[in-house]
Tab-separated table of C-alpha atoms and ligand atoms in Angstrom:
chain	number	residue	atom	x	y	z
A	1063	MET	CA	-125.819	-50.097	97.234
A	1064	GLY	CA	-126.007	-50.278	101.037
A	1065	GLU	CA	-122.949	-49.825	103.193
A	1066	VAL	CA	-119.864	-51.437	101.714
A	1067	ARG	CA	-118.286	-53.917	104.113
A	1068	VAL	CA	-115.087	-55.695	103.147
A	1069	ARG	CA	-112.652	-57.801	105.054
A	1070	PHE	CA	-109.062	-58.986	105.055
A	1071	ALA	CA	-109.031	-62.480	106.486
A	1072	PRO	CA	-105.503	-63.792	106.839
A	1073	SER	CA	-104.535	-67.061	108.431
A	1074	PRO	CA	-101.930	-66.389	111.102
A	1075	THR	CA	-99.053	-68.270	109.522
A	1076	GLY	CA	-96.344	-66.152	111.094
A	1077	TYR	CA	-95.845	-63.314	108.677
A	1078	LEU	CA	-97.704	-61.128	106.206
A	1079	HIS	CA	-96.837	-61.985	102.609
A	1080	ILE	CA	-96.671	-58.916	100.405
A	1081	GLY	CA	-99.399	-60.467	98.245
A	1082	GLY	CA	-101.518	-60.375	101.396
A	1083	LEU	CA	-100.587	-56.771	102.015
A	1084	ARG	CA	-101.742	-55.914	98.517
A	1085	THR	CA	-105.061	-57.704	99.139
A	1086	ALA	CA	-105.447	-55.703	102.341
A	1087	LEU	CA	-104.556	-52.522	100.469
A	1088	TYR	CA	-107.171	-52.991	97.732
A	1089	ASN	CA	-109.781	-53.781	100.397
A	1090	TYR	CA	-108.748	-50.635	102.242
A	1091	LEU	CA	-108.889	-48.448	99.134
A	1092	PHE	CA	-112.273	-49.776	98.121
A	1093	SER	CA	-113.807	-49.378	101.573
A	1094	LYS	CA	-112.461	-45.844	102.026
A	1095	GLN	CA	-113.634	-44.818	98.596
A	1096	ASN	CA	-117.143	-45.974	99.432
A	1097	ASN	CA	-117.189	-44.745	103.026
A	1098	GLY	CA	-117.558	-48.370	103.952
A	1099	LYS	CA	-116.134	-50.514	106.693
A	1100	PHE	CA	-112.996	-52.604	106.564
A	1101	ILE	CA	-112.712	-55.575	108.884
A	1102	LEU	CA	-109.717	-57.626	109.976
A	1103	ARG	CA	-110.737	-61.201	110.706
A	1104	ILE	CA	-108.316	-63.894	111.780
A	1105	GLU	CA	-108.844	-67.292	110.138
A	1106	ASP	CA	-107.128	-69.715	112.478
A	1107	THR	CA	-109.158	-72.866	112.022
A	1108	ASP	CA	-106.246	-74.855	110.632
A	1109	ARG	CA	-104.774	-75.889	113.945
A	1110	THR	CA	-101.799	-77.606	112.321
A	1111	ARG	CA	-100.451	-74.306	111.005
A	1112	LEU	CA	-100.556	-72.177	114.141
A	1113	VAL	CA	-97.481	-70.076	114.908
A	1114	ASP	CA	-96.698	-68.107	118.072
A	1115	ASP	CA	-97.199	-64.338	117.895
A	1116	ALA	CA	-98.522	-64.645	114.365
A	1117	ILE	CA	-101.535	-62.400	115.010
A	1118	GLU	CA	-99.339	-59.730	116.596
A	1119	ASN	CA	-96.935	-59.841	113.656
A	1120	LEU	CA	-99.736	-59.521	111.164
A	1121	ILE	CA	-101.258	-56.548	112.887
A	1122	LYS	CA	-97.885	-54.854	113.312
A	1123	SER	CA	-97.134	-55.283	109.627
A	1124	LEU	CA	-100.457	-53.728	108.645
A	1125	GLU	CA	-99.873	-50.904	111.087
A	1126	TRP	CA	-96.371	-50.268	109.735
A	1127	ALA	CA	-97.771	-50.159	106.210
A	1128	GLY	CA	-100.388	-47.619	107.261
A	1129	ILE	CA	-103.323	-49.852	106.350
A	1130	THR	CA	-105.952	-49.143	108.965
A	1131	TYR	CA	-109.278	-50.884	109.489
A	1132	ASP	CA	-112.479	-50.233	111.371
A	1133	GLU	CA	-113.469	-53.491	113.002
A	1134	GLY	CA	-111.965	-56.744	114.088
A	1135	VAL	CA	-108.734	-57.634	115.786
A	1136	PHE	CA	-106.387	-54.940	117.105
A	1137	ILE	CA	-103.444	-54.602	119.471
A	1138	GLU	CA	-103.829	-52.126	122.306
A	1139	ASP	CA	-101.307	-51.749	125.111
A	1140	GLY	CA	-99.557	-54.838	123.843
A	1141	LYS	CA	-102.709	-56.952	124.064
A	1142	ILE	CA	-104.892	-58.451	121.363
A	1143	ILE	CA	-108.366	-56.960	121.591
A	1144	GLN	CA	-111.450	-57.059	119.367
A	1145	LYS	CA	-113.726	-54.210	118.384
A	1146	GLY	CA	-117.004	-54.224	116.505
A	1147	GLU	CA	-120.555	-55.474	116.699
A	1148	TYR	CA	-119.997	-58.652	114.735
A	1149	GLY	CA	-117.377	-60.381	116.870
A	1150	PRO	CA	-115.657	-62.450	117.826
A	1151	TYR	CA	-113.427	-61.822	114.823
A	1152	ILE	CA	-111.062	-64.693	115.564
A	1153	GLN	CA	-112.519	-67.850	114.073
A	1154	SER	CA	-111.313	-70.206	116.793
A	1155	GLU	CA	-113.590	-68.261	119.158
A	1156	ARG	CA	-116.655	-68.920	116.977
A	1157	LEU	CA	-116.800	-72.722	117.004
A	1158	ASP	CA	-120.311	-72.962	118.426
A	1159	ILE	CA	-121.574	-70.699	115.660
A	1160	TYR	CA	-120.158	-72.943	112.919
A	1161	GLN	CA	-121.438	-76.068	114.612
A	1162	LYS	CA	-124.940	-74.625	114.688
A	1163	TYR	CA	-124.832	-73.873	110.962
A	1164	VAL	CA	-123.353	-77.265	110.117
A	1165	LYS	CA	-126.343	-78.828	111.911
A	1166	GLU	CA	-128.668	-76.643	109.878
A	1167	LEU	CA	-127.125	-77.957	106.664
A	1168	ILE	CA	-127.515	-81.523	107.835
A	1169	GLU	CA	-131.181	-80.859	108.680
A	1170	LYS	CA	-131.642	-79.468	105.183
A	1171	ASP	CA	-129.936	-82.529	103.670
A	1172	LYS	CA	-127.219	-80.303	102.172
A	1173	ALA	CA	-124.494	-81.953	104.229
A	1174	TYR	CA	-123.832	-85.399	105.685
A	1175	TYR	CA	-121.735	-87.200	108.254
A	1176	CYS	CA	-118.770	-89.115	106.903
A	1177	PHE	CA	-116.949	-91.841	108.806
A	1178	CYS	CA	-114.293	-92.771	106.258
A	1179	ASP	CA	-110.919	-93.046	107.869
A	1180	HIS	CA	-107.664	-91.614	106.670
A	1181	GLU	CA	-106.477	-94.891	105.216
A	1182	ARG	CA	-109.562	-95.379	103.061
A	1183	LEU	CA	-109.353	-91.818	101.768
A	1184	GLU	CA	-105.664	-92.236	100.944
A	1185	ASN	CA	-106.282	-95.454	99.030
A	1186	LEU	CA	-109.157	-93.862	97.163
A	1187	ARG	CA	-106.995	-90.919	96.213
A	1188	GLU	CA	-104.159	-93.171	95.007
A	1189	LYS	CA	-106.528	-95.269	92.950
A	1190	GLN	CA	-108.115	-92.214	91.326
A	1191	LYS	CA	-104.720	-90.777	90.525
A	1192	MET	CA	-103.609	-94.035	88.917
A	1193	GLU	CA	-106.747	-93.953	86.786
A	1194	GLY	CA	-105.855	-90.439	85.720
A	1195	LYS	CA	-108.812	-88.907	87.551
A	1196	VAL	CA	-108.889	-85.801	89.699
A	1197	PRO	CA	-109.059	-87.072	93.311
A	1198	LYS	CA	-112.504	-86.579	94.796
A	1199	TYR	CA	-114.526	-88.128	97.597
A	1200	ASP	CA	-116.618	-90.985	96.178
A	1201	GLY	CA	-119.688	-90.344	98.306
A	1202	LEU	CA	-119.589	-93.647	100.203
A	1203	CYS	CA	-121.149	-92.147	103.369
A	1204	ARG	CA	-123.859	-90.223	101.548
A	1205	GLY	CA	-126.198	-93.159	101.924
A	1206	ILE	CA	-125.926	-93.411	105.700
A	1207	SER	CA	-129.190	-92.343	107.301
A	1208	LYS	CA	-129.197	-89.566	109.844
A	1209	GLU	CA	-130.351	-91.985	112.532
A	1210	GLU	CA	-127.570	-94.450	111.848
A	1211	ALA	CA	-125.003	-91.666	111.755
A	1212	GLU	CA	-126.179	-90.275	115.104
A	1213	GLU	CA	-125.959	-93.711	116.638
A	1214	ARG	CA	-122.412	-94.195	115.381
A	1215	ILE	CA	-121.438	-90.804	116.737
A	1216	ALA	CA	-123.008	-91.655	120.090
A	1217	ASN	CA	-120.861	-94.790	120.080
A	1218	GLY	CA	-117.794	-92.618	119.830
A	1219	GLU	CA	-116.925	-93.059	116.160
A	1220	GLU	CA	-114.859	-90.269	114.614
A	1221	TYR	CA	-116.561	-88.303	111.860
A	1222	VAL	CA	-116.433	-85.269	109.673
A	1223	VAL	CA	-119.301	-83.432	107.979
A	1224	ARG	CA	-119.227	-83.066	104.213
A	1225	LEU	CA	-121.063	-80.836	101.793
A	1226	LYS	CA	-123.558	-82.773	99.686
A	1227	MET	CA	-122.892	-81.421	96.226
A	1228	PRO	CA	-125.772	-82.127	93.820
A	1229	SER	CA	-124.883	-83.889	90.608
A	1230	ASN	CA	-124.582	-82.105	87.312
A	1231	VAL	CA	-125.811	-78.604	88.053
A	1232	ASP	CA	-124.076	-75.461	86.913
A	1233	ILE	CA	-122.836	-73.216	89.676
A	1234	GLU	CA	-122.456	-69.628	88.524
A	1235	PHE	CA	-121.130	-66.395	89.900
A	1236	ASP	CA	-119.826	-63.051	88.730
A	1237	ASP	CA	-116.367	-61.833	89.525
A	1238	LEU	CA	-115.594	-58.127	89.286
A	1239	ILE	CA	-112.245	-58.882	87.657
A	1240	ARG	CA	-112.793	-62.174	85.881
A	1241	GLY	CA	-116.375	-61.795	84.770
A	1242	HIS	CA	-118.978	-64.540	84.710
A	1243	ILE	CA	-117.800	-67.956	85.877
A	1244	THR	CA	-119.631	-71.267	85.548
A	1245	ILE	CA	-118.491	-74.556	87.052
A	1246	ASN	CA	-120.346	-77.831	86.954
A	1247	SER	CA	-121.042	-79.347	90.353
A	1248	ASP	CA	-119.618	-82.676	89.127
A	1249	ASP	CA	-116.219	-80.986	89.202
A	1250	VAL	CA	-116.641	-79.925	92.810
A	1251	ASP	CA	-115.719	-82.222	95.704
A	1252	ASP	CA	-117.968	-83.054	98.636
A	1253	GLN	CA	-115.908	-80.658	100.688
A	1254	VAL	CA	-115.332	-81.351	104.378
A	1255	LEU	CA	-117.099	-78.597	106.323
A	1256	LEU	CA	-116.516	-79.739	109.876
A	1257	LYS	CA	-113.355	-81.601	110.807
A	1258	SER	CA	-113.065	-84.429	113.334
A	1259	ASP	CA	-111.511	-82.003	115.855
A	1260	GLY	CA	-114.748	-79.981	115.857
A	1261	PHE	CA	-113.187	-77.111	113.915
A	1262	PRO	CA	-114.761	-75.967	110.685
A	1263	THR	CA	-112.748	-75.938	107.483
A	1264	TYR	CA	-111.931	-72.626	105.856
A	1265	HIS	CA	-114.818	-73.078	103.391
A	1266	MET	CA	-117.484	-73.390	106.053
A	1267	ALA	CA	-116.109	-70.667	108.289
A	1268	VAL	CA	-115.541	-68.156	105.510
A	1269	VAL	CA	-119.116	-68.387	104.258
A	1270	VAL	CA	-120.717	-68.246	107.688
A	1271	ASP	CA	-118.557	-65.322	108.762
A	1272	ASP	CA	-118.850	-63.321	105.588
A	1273	HIS	CA	-122.609	-63.686	105.852
A	1274	LEU	CA	-122.924	-62.936	109.565
A	1275	MET	CA	-120.482	-60.041	109.342
A	1276	GLY	CA	-122.462	-58.478	106.503
A	1277	ILE	CA	-119.595	-58.608	104.006
A	1278	THR	CA	-120.709	-57.131	100.693
A	1279	HIS	CA	-117.532	-57.668	98.636
A	1280	VAL	CA	-115.128	-60.572	98.998
A	1281	VAL	CA	-111.809	-59.248	97.707
A	1282	ARG	CA	-109.107	-61.915	97.903
A	1283	GLY	CA	-106.307	-63.657	96.028
A	1284	GLU	CA	-107.119	-65.649	92.918
A	1285	GLU	CA	-105.887	-68.848	94.547
A	1286	TRP	CA	-109.345	-68.987	96.122
A	1287	ILE	CA	-111.289	-68.819	92.892
A	1288	SER	CA	-111.521	-72.587	92.527
A	1289	SER	CA	-113.053	-72.754	96.013
A	1290	THR	CA	-115.656	-70.152	95.239
A	1291	PRO	CA	-118.215	-72.579	93.687
A	1292	LYS	CA	-118.306	-74.404	97.042
A	1293	HIS	CA	-118.935	-71.112	98.779
A	1294	VAL	CA	-121.582	-70.080	96.276
A	1295	TYR	CA	-123.307	-73.406	96.735
A	1296	LEU	CA	-123.233	-72.941	100.514
A	1297	TYR	CA	-124.867	-69.511	100.252
A	1298	ASP	CA	-127.610	-71.073	98.156
A	1299	ALA	CA	-127.970	-73.967	100.563
A	1300	PHE	CA	-128.517	-71.535	103.435
A	1301	GLY	CA	-130.705	-69.287	101.321
A	1302	TRP	CA	-128.349	-66.328	101.928
A	1303	GLU	CA	-127.551	-63.466	99.619
A	1304	LYS	CA	-124.111	-63.842	98.048
A	1305	PRO	CA	-121.413	-61.172	98.242
A	1306	GLN	CA	-119.794	-59.689	95.161
A	1307	TYR	CA	-116.619	-61.625	94.385
A	1308	CYS	CA	-113.388	-60.083	93.330
A	1309	HIS	CA	-110.323	-62.286	92.823
A	1310	LEU	CA	-107.001	-60.492	92.570
A	1311	PRO	CA	-104.138	-61.602	90.332
A	1312	THR	CA	-101.239	-63.298	92.090
A	1313	VAL	CA	-98.056	-61.363	92.817
A	1314	LEU	CA	-95.388	-63.162	90.772
A	1315	ASN	CA	-91.615	-63.047	90.559
A	1316	GLU	CA	-89.757	-62.308	87.338
A	1317	ASN	CA	-90.038	-65.990	86.340
A	1318	ARG	CA	-93.817	-65.716	86.658
A	1319	LYS	CA	-93.826	-67.947	89.755
A	1320	LYS	CA	-95.384	-67.113	93.072
A	1321	LEU	CA	-92.928	-65.082	95.198
A	1322	SER	CA	-91.458	-67.549	97.645
A	1323	LYS	CA	-89.454	-67.204	100.805
A	1324	ARG	CA	-86.581	-69.202	99.339
A	1325	GLU	CA	-85.833	-66.460	96.822
A	1326	GLY	CA	-85.514	-63.628	99.300
A	1327	ASP	CA	-87.856	-60.965	100.581
A	1328	VAL	CA	-91.521	-61.920	100.626
A	1329	SER	CA	-92.937	-60.720	103.892
A	1330	VAL	CA	-93.694	-57.161	104.868
A	1331	GLU	CA	-91.109	-57.537	107.632
A	1332	ASP	CA	-88.481	-58.596	105.068
A	1333	PHE	CA	-89.054	-55.455	103.035
A	1334	LYS	CA	-88.953	-53.311	106.127
A	1335	ALA	CA	-85.622	-54.898	107.065
A	1336	SER	CA	-84.389	-54.285	103.517
A	1337	GLY	CA	-84.863	-50.587	104.070
A	1338	TYR	CA	-88.094	-49.830	102.223
A	1339	LEU	CA	-90.387	-47.136	103.489
A	1340	PRO	CA	-94.014	-48.093	104.073
A	1341	GLU	CA	-95.145	-45.382	101.648
A	1342	GLY	CA	-92.809	-46.725	98.967
A	1343	LEU	CA	-93.748	-50.368	99.419
A	1344	VAL	CA	-97.485	-49.682	99.518
A	1345	ASN	CA	-97.383	-47.317	96.539
A	1346	TYR	CA	-95.393	-49.816	94.508
A	1347	LEU	CA	-97.561	-52.789	95.541
A	1348	ALA	CA	-100.680	-50.980	94.411
A	1349	LEU	CA	-99.172	-50.937	90.934
A	1350	VAL	CA	-98.564	-54.689	90.856
A	1351	GLY	CA	-101.706	-55.636	88.987
A	1352	TRP	CA	-103.408	-52.236	88.901
A	1353	SER	CA	-102.849	-48.830	87.354
A	1354	PRO	CA	-105.069	-45.789	87.486
A	1355	ASP	CA	-106.716	-44.306	84.431
A	1356	SER	CA	-104.326	-41.399	84.625
A	1357	ASN	CA	-101.314	-43.753	84.572
A	1358	GLU	CA	-99.845	-41.920	87.537
A	1359	GLU	CA	-97.238	-43.956	89.374
A	1360	ILE	CA	-96.364	-41.967	92.472
A	1361	MET	CA	-99.484	-41.809	94.608
A	1362	SER	CA	-100.153	-41.274	98.274
A	1363	LEU	CA	-102.601	-43.595	99.969
A	1364	ASP	CA	-105.258	-40.871	99.971
A	1365	HIS	CA	-104.788	-40.216	96.292
A	1366	MET	CA	-105.046	-43.925	95.553
A	1367	VAL	CA	-108.371	-43.967	97.376
A	1368	GLU	CA	-109.602	-41.434	94.830
A	1369	LEU	CA	-108.226	-43.282	91.818
A	1370	PHE	CA	-108.803	-46.949	92.623
A	1371	THR	CA	-111.204	-49.004	90.507
A	1372	PHE	CA	-111.524	-52.756	90.157
A	1373	ASP	CA	-112.039	-52.515	86.428
A	1374	ARG	CA	-108.409	-51.477	86.069
A	1375	VAL	CA	-107.114	-54.452	88.042
A	1376	ALA	CA	-105.489	-56.854	85.581
A	1377	SER	CA	-106.656	-60.440	85.445
A	1378	ALA	CA	-103.161	-61.743	84.637
A	1379	GLY	CA	-100.634	-62.107	87.473
A	1380	GLY	CA	-98.669	-58.995	88.372
A	1381	ILE	CA	-94.872	-59.189	88.207
A	1382	PHE	CA	-93.045	-57.891	91.245
A	1383	ASP	CA	-90.227	-55.772	89.860
A	1384	ARG	CA	-87.623	-54.938	92.472
A	1385	LYS	CA	-86.056	-52.187	90.355
A	1386	LYS	CA	-89.354	-50.435	90.065
A	1387	LEU	CA	-89.910	-50.796	93.796
A	1388	ASP	CA	-86.527	-49.107	94.300
A	1389	TRP	CA	-87.520	-46.323	91.961
A	1390	VAL	CA	-90.834	-45.698	93.717
A	1391	ASN	CA	-89.189	-45.956	97.120
A	1392	SER	CA	-86.431	-43.499	96.193
A	1393	HIS	CA	-89.130	-40.945	95.564
A	1394	TYR	CA	-90.294	-41.229	99.171
A	1395	MET	CA	-86.701	-41.248	100.433
A	1396	LYS	CA	-86.240	-37.829	98.854
A	1397	GLU	CA	-89.279	-36.522	100.670
A	1398	LEU	CA	-88.020	-37.415	104.143
A	1399	GLU	CA	-87.349	-34.543	106.512
A	1400	LYS	CA	-83.949	-34.573	108.200
A	1401	ASP	CA	-85.288	-35.680	111.546
A	1402	GLU	CA	-87.302	-38.563	110.080
A	1403	LEU	CA	-84.373	-39.580	107.933
A	1404	PHE	CA	-82.061	-39.576	110.947
A	1405	ASN	CA	-84.395	-41.754	112.992
A	1406	LEU	CA	-85.099	-44.183	110.178
A	1407	ALA	CA	-81.465	-44.484	109.126
A	1408	LYS	CA	-80.128	-44.932	112.644
A	1409	PRO	CA	-80.798	-48.666	113.060
A	1410	PHE	CA	-79.269	-49.380	109.646
A	1411	ILE	CA	-76.132	-47.384	110.466
A	1412	ILE	CA	-75.780	-49.010	113.882
A	1413	ASP	CA	-76.311	-52.422	112.305
A	1414	SER	CA	-73.547	-51.769	109.779
A	1415	GLY	CA	-71.093	-51.085	112.598
A	1416	LEU	CA	-70.145	-47.649	111.238
A	1417	ALA	CA	-71.265	-45.836	114.380
A	1418	ASP	CA	-73.086	-46.599	117.592
A	1419	GLU	CA	-76.200	-44.982	118.949
A	1420	LYS	CA	-74.343	-42.690	121.345
A	1421	PHE	CA	-72.073	-41.337	118.641
A	1422	LEU	CA	-75.028	-40.639	116.365
A	1423	ASP	CA	-77.027	-38.929	119.100
A	1424	ASP	CA	-74.010	-36.867	120.161
A	1425	HIS	CA	-73.395	-35.785	116.552
A	1426	LYS	CA	-76.996	-35.468	115.443
A	1427	ASP	CA	-76.642	-32.190	113.473
A	1428	TRP	CA	-73.592	-33.508	111.703
A	1429	ALA	CA	-75.258	-36.851	110.940
A	1430	GLU	CA	-78.325	-35.087	109.591
A	1431	VAL	CA	-76.237	-33.093	107.137
A	1432	LEU	CA	-74.453	-36.274	106.166
A	1433	LEU	CA	-77.753	-38.032	105.510
A	1434	LEU	CA	-79.303	-35.129	103.637
A	1435	THR	CA	-76.167	-34.968	101.517
A	1436	ILE	CA	-76.500	-38.550	100.302
A	1437	LYS	CA	-80.243	-39.110	100.408
A	1438	ASP	CA	-80.854	-38.472	96.719
A	1439	SER	CA	-78.339	-41.114	95.807
A	1440	VAL	CA	-79.981	-44.012	97.646
A	1441	ASP	CA	-83.126	-45.988	96.872
A	1442	ASN	CA	-83.680	-47.378	100.324
A	1443	LEU	CA	-82.469	-47.139	103.911
A	1444	LYS	CA	-80.284	-50.202	103.616
A	1445	GLN	CA	-78.109	-48.481	101.038
A	1446	ILE	CA	-77.319	-45.675	103.479
A	1447	PRO	CA	-74.323	-47.246	105.298
A	1448	ASP	CA	-72.436	-47.677	102.031
A	1449	ALA	CA	-73.292	-44.161	100.946
A	1450	ILE	CA	-71.987	-42.613	104.181
A	1451	ARG	CA	-68.987	-44.872	104.674
A	1452	PHE	CA	-66.659	-42.167	103.320
A	1453	ALA	CA	-67.344	-40.062	106.405
A	1454	PHE	CA	-66.102	-42.759	108.767
A	1455	GLU	CA	-63.287	-44.457	106.954
A	1456	ASP	CA	-59.926	-43.474	105.526
A	1457	MET	CA	-59.732	-42.044	102.078
A	1458	PRO	CA	-59.786	-44.806	99.482
A	1459	GLU	CA	-56.762	-45.525	97.326
A	1460	VAL	CA	-56.677	-43.025	94.449
A	1461	SER	CA	-57.026	-44.853	91.137
A	1462	HIS	CA	-54.908	-44.293	88.051
A	1463	ASP	CA	-57.452	-42.056	86.279
A	1464	GLU	CA	-58.043	-39.976	89.342
A	1465	LEU	CA	-54.327	-39.570	89.866
A	1466	GLU	CA	-54.219	-38.009	86.410
A	1467	ILE	CA	-56.676	-35.388	87.613
A	1468	LEU	CA	-54.366	-34.544	90.495
A	1469	LYS	CA	-51.514	-34.080	88.013
A	1470	GLY	CA	-53.262	-31.094	86.426
A	1471	GLU	CA	-51.191	-27.975	85.989
A	1472	THR	CA	-52.978	-25.781	88.510
A	1473	VAL	CA	-53.457	-28.465	91.152
A	1474	PRO	CA	-50.383	-27.620	93.294
A	1475	GLN	CA	-51.493	-23.999	93.542
A	1476	LEU	CA	-55.042	-25.071	94.319
A	1477	LEU	CA	-54.017	-27.439	97.095
A	1478	GLU	CA	-51.709	-24.815	98.628
A	1479	ALA	CA	-54.535	-22.316	98.712
A	1480	LEU	CA	-56.943	-24.839	100.188
A	1481	GLU	CA	-54.483	-25.841	102.845
A	1482	GLU	CA	-53.808	-22.261	103.807
A	1483	LYS	CA	-57.453	-21.334	103.956
A	1484	ILE	CA	-58.542	-24.322	105.977
A	1485	SER	CA	-55.588	-24.162	108.378
A	1486	GLY	CA	-56.591	-20.604	109.105
A	1487	MET	CA	-60.109	-21.560	110.139
A	1488	ASP	CA	-60.968	-22.424	113.751
A	1489	SER	CA	-63.209	-25.162	112.589
A	1490	ILE	CA	-65.331	-25.952	109.579
A	1491	THR	CA	-68.989	-25.299	110.216
A	1492	PHE	CA	-71.816	-26.095	107.863
A	1493	ASP	CA	-72.167	-22.403	106.996
A	1494	ASN	CA	-68.541	-21.504	106.444
A	1495	ALA	CA	-68.031	-24.662	104.404
A	1496	GLN	CA	-70.470	-23.273	101.850
A	1497	THR	CA	-68.179	-20.357	100.955
A	1498	ILE	CA	-64.729	-21.999	100.936
A	1499	MET	CA	-64.749	-22.983	97.274
A	1500	LYS	CA	-65.988	-19.585	96.111
A	1501	GLU	CA	-63.264	-17.850	98.050
A	1502	ILE	CA	-60.586	-20.156	96.657
A	1503	GLN	CA	-61.852	-19.396	93.175
A	1504	LYS	CA	-61.594	-15.676	93.853
A	1505	GLU	CA	-58.151	-15.937	95.333
A	1506	THR	CA	-56.588	-18.268	92.764
A	1507	GLY	CA	-58.576	-17.559	89.638
A	1508	ILE	CA	-58.952	-21.335	89.189
A	1509	LYS	CA	-62.507	-22.233	88.359
A	1510	GLY	CA	-65.008	-24.763	87.037
A	1511	LYS	CA	-63.705	-28.242	86.331
A	1512	ASN	CA	-60.170	-27.305	87.319
A	1513	LEU	CA	-61.396	-26.204	90.706
A	1514	TYR	CA	-63.963	-28.757	91.730
A	1515	MET	CA	-62.667	-31.987	90.245
A	1516	PRO	CA	-59.178	-31.953	91.731
A	1517	THR	CA	-60.462	-30.720	95.077
A	1518	ARG	CA	-62.931	-33.565	95.199
A	1519	VAL	CA	-60.346	-36.164	94.242
A	1520	ALA	CA	-57.869	-34.688	96.717
A	1521	ILE	CA	-60.207	-34.969	99.666
A	1522	THR	CA	-62.408	-37.944	98.780
A	1523	GLY	CA	-60.186	-39.985	96.493
A	1524	VAL	CA	-62.942	-40.238	93.891
A	1525	GLU	CA	-64.144	-38.144	91.009
A	1526	HIS	CA	-67.871	-38.043	91.676
A	1527	GLY	CA	-69.997	-37.673	94.733
A	1528	PRO	CA	-72.377	-35.474	96.626
A	1529	GLU	CA	-72.193	-31.719	97.169
A	1530	LEU	CA	-68.547	-30.790	97.780
A	1531	SER	CA	-69.075	-28.099	100.415
A	1532	ASN	CA	-71.139	-30.554	102.470
A	1533	ILE	CA	-68.373	-33.138	102.176
A	1534	ILE	CA	-65.843	-30.585	103.465
A	1535	TYR	CA	-68.064	-29.923	106.459
A	1536	ILE	CA	-68.742	-33.625	107.038
A	1537	LEU	CA	-65.058	-34.582	106.983
A	1538	GLY	CA	-64.068	-31.654	109.175
A	1539	LYS	CA	-60.891	-29.618	109.410
A	1540	ASP	CA	-58.419	-32.281	110.521
A	1541	LYS	CA	-59.457	-34.903	108.012
A	1542	VAL	CA	-59.560	-32.457	105.121
A	1543	LEU	CA	-56.072	-31.159	105.908
A	1544	GLU	CA	-54.696	-34.626	106.354
A	1545	ARG	CA	-56.103	-35.677	102.992
A	1546	ILE	CA	-54.825	-32.585	101.191
A	1547	ASN	CA	-51.358	-33.382	102.488
A	1548	LYS	CA	-51.627	-36.978	101.379
A	1549	SER	CA	-52.674	-35.841	97.914
A	1550	LYS	CA	-49.798	-33.402	97.772
A	1551	GLU	CA	-47.454	-36.284	98.453
A	1552	LEU	CA	-49.061	-38.265	95.646
A	1553	ILE	CA	-48.137	-35.555	93.153
B	2649	LIG	N1	-107.741	-67.249	105.272
B	2649	LIG	C1	-107.562	-67.092	103.863
B	2649	LIG	C2	-106.104	-66.753	103.600
B	2649	LIG	O1	-105.306	-66.951	104.424
B	2649	LIG	C3	-108.472	-65.997	103.371
B	2649	LIG	C4	-109.136	-66.274	102.076
B	2649	LIG	C5	-110.324	-65.352	101.876
B	2649	LIG	O2	-110.104	-64.138	101.914
B	2649	LIG	O3	-111.426	-65.836	101.706
B	2649	LIG	O4	-105.724	-66.285	102.575
């Protein structure tokens, strides 16, 4: 096999769907594994769907996810630039190229001019539907001679160019995931290749570009599989070598429907805003529809490069399981260093209103301990504000069961000792907080459950929670004393 060249070819619709991110990821893994090249091409020939800043958003999402590529469209110094020998990589900048190849098809009698207007096509479609047929162009303009067509065009008539599908021939191709596929040309429409606005359709542009850009493997979502016979036919019409096809199963929700924006998070940006780490999202996404031979589930990008194979990509749709995403993500949360955790958590804390940027920066060491103390209990960054709320707010109301704990026999003695010890300290530092409980145990002889449980309830109001000595440090001298007094009053 020569050099592997793959591409991710999104249409700039405004955001990157996580299904798209997974397509990009599999392309990335495959190209890296084969020391190949990965190209980002922008397919913006549908002028009705253009959205401002869509290319920037796409590229930023890929960048955030850590999916890098070798050629194509990049952002540098805030500007869209293109790199590589096969450019331009933005389809709207390649119109003359498509027009040249459309002409070639017409010369070869593999395509024809069509002058049918919108109204005729609509009526035709309605009629076919009523007859229970799959709507398809009826070939009315096939019979128009090239000379007549050129004359009509010269007279200013609007036209499109259509693919001239032959009748009743089998079109065949192999798919790395779905195997051998055969479709009869009678089931394939005379696809429009060039629209009346001079832009190519996706089908024309994708074939021309994949060929000219030397793409060896077309790895894309399975929603394109029904279009592939048109593409295969185009390659044959041009006499070009076909790429290897590889159609990936759709990312589905728990009801086995395509993940849609109406139901919540679907774009990479949504998941970022929901507090997922790029490592967690990408690792989890890889598992939606694929698993390595070893059945490992936690894998870095580099390790996935080693393990990835198309023959372990499922052909059935992959279910996106939010709980599993949380589980995978929590693994990467645990790995965060305190500085990273602080920086990543900051916007979520500020957003929650618990603290502002200045407070967090002024109390960085304290905030880092706070975050390290709770990080094993959260699955994602968005859960952090709730987990750290105790450090900012008053002690919650002590519930009936917890009050029972405070009514234990040795609790008054314990609280006295705690109060005395803490009052005698200048301040509670992280280090001296670590020894307080041990000293109290020594001094009072109270230990184990009788020591830790009531102390925790007395200063946090609840029975369970993170490391007690950290909590004592986080709350600080004044708050701890105030709470001990409150608890004393309760009993
Ligand atoms: N532009 C298509 C999309 O938005 C790409 C399909 C393909 O990869 O061929 O999904």
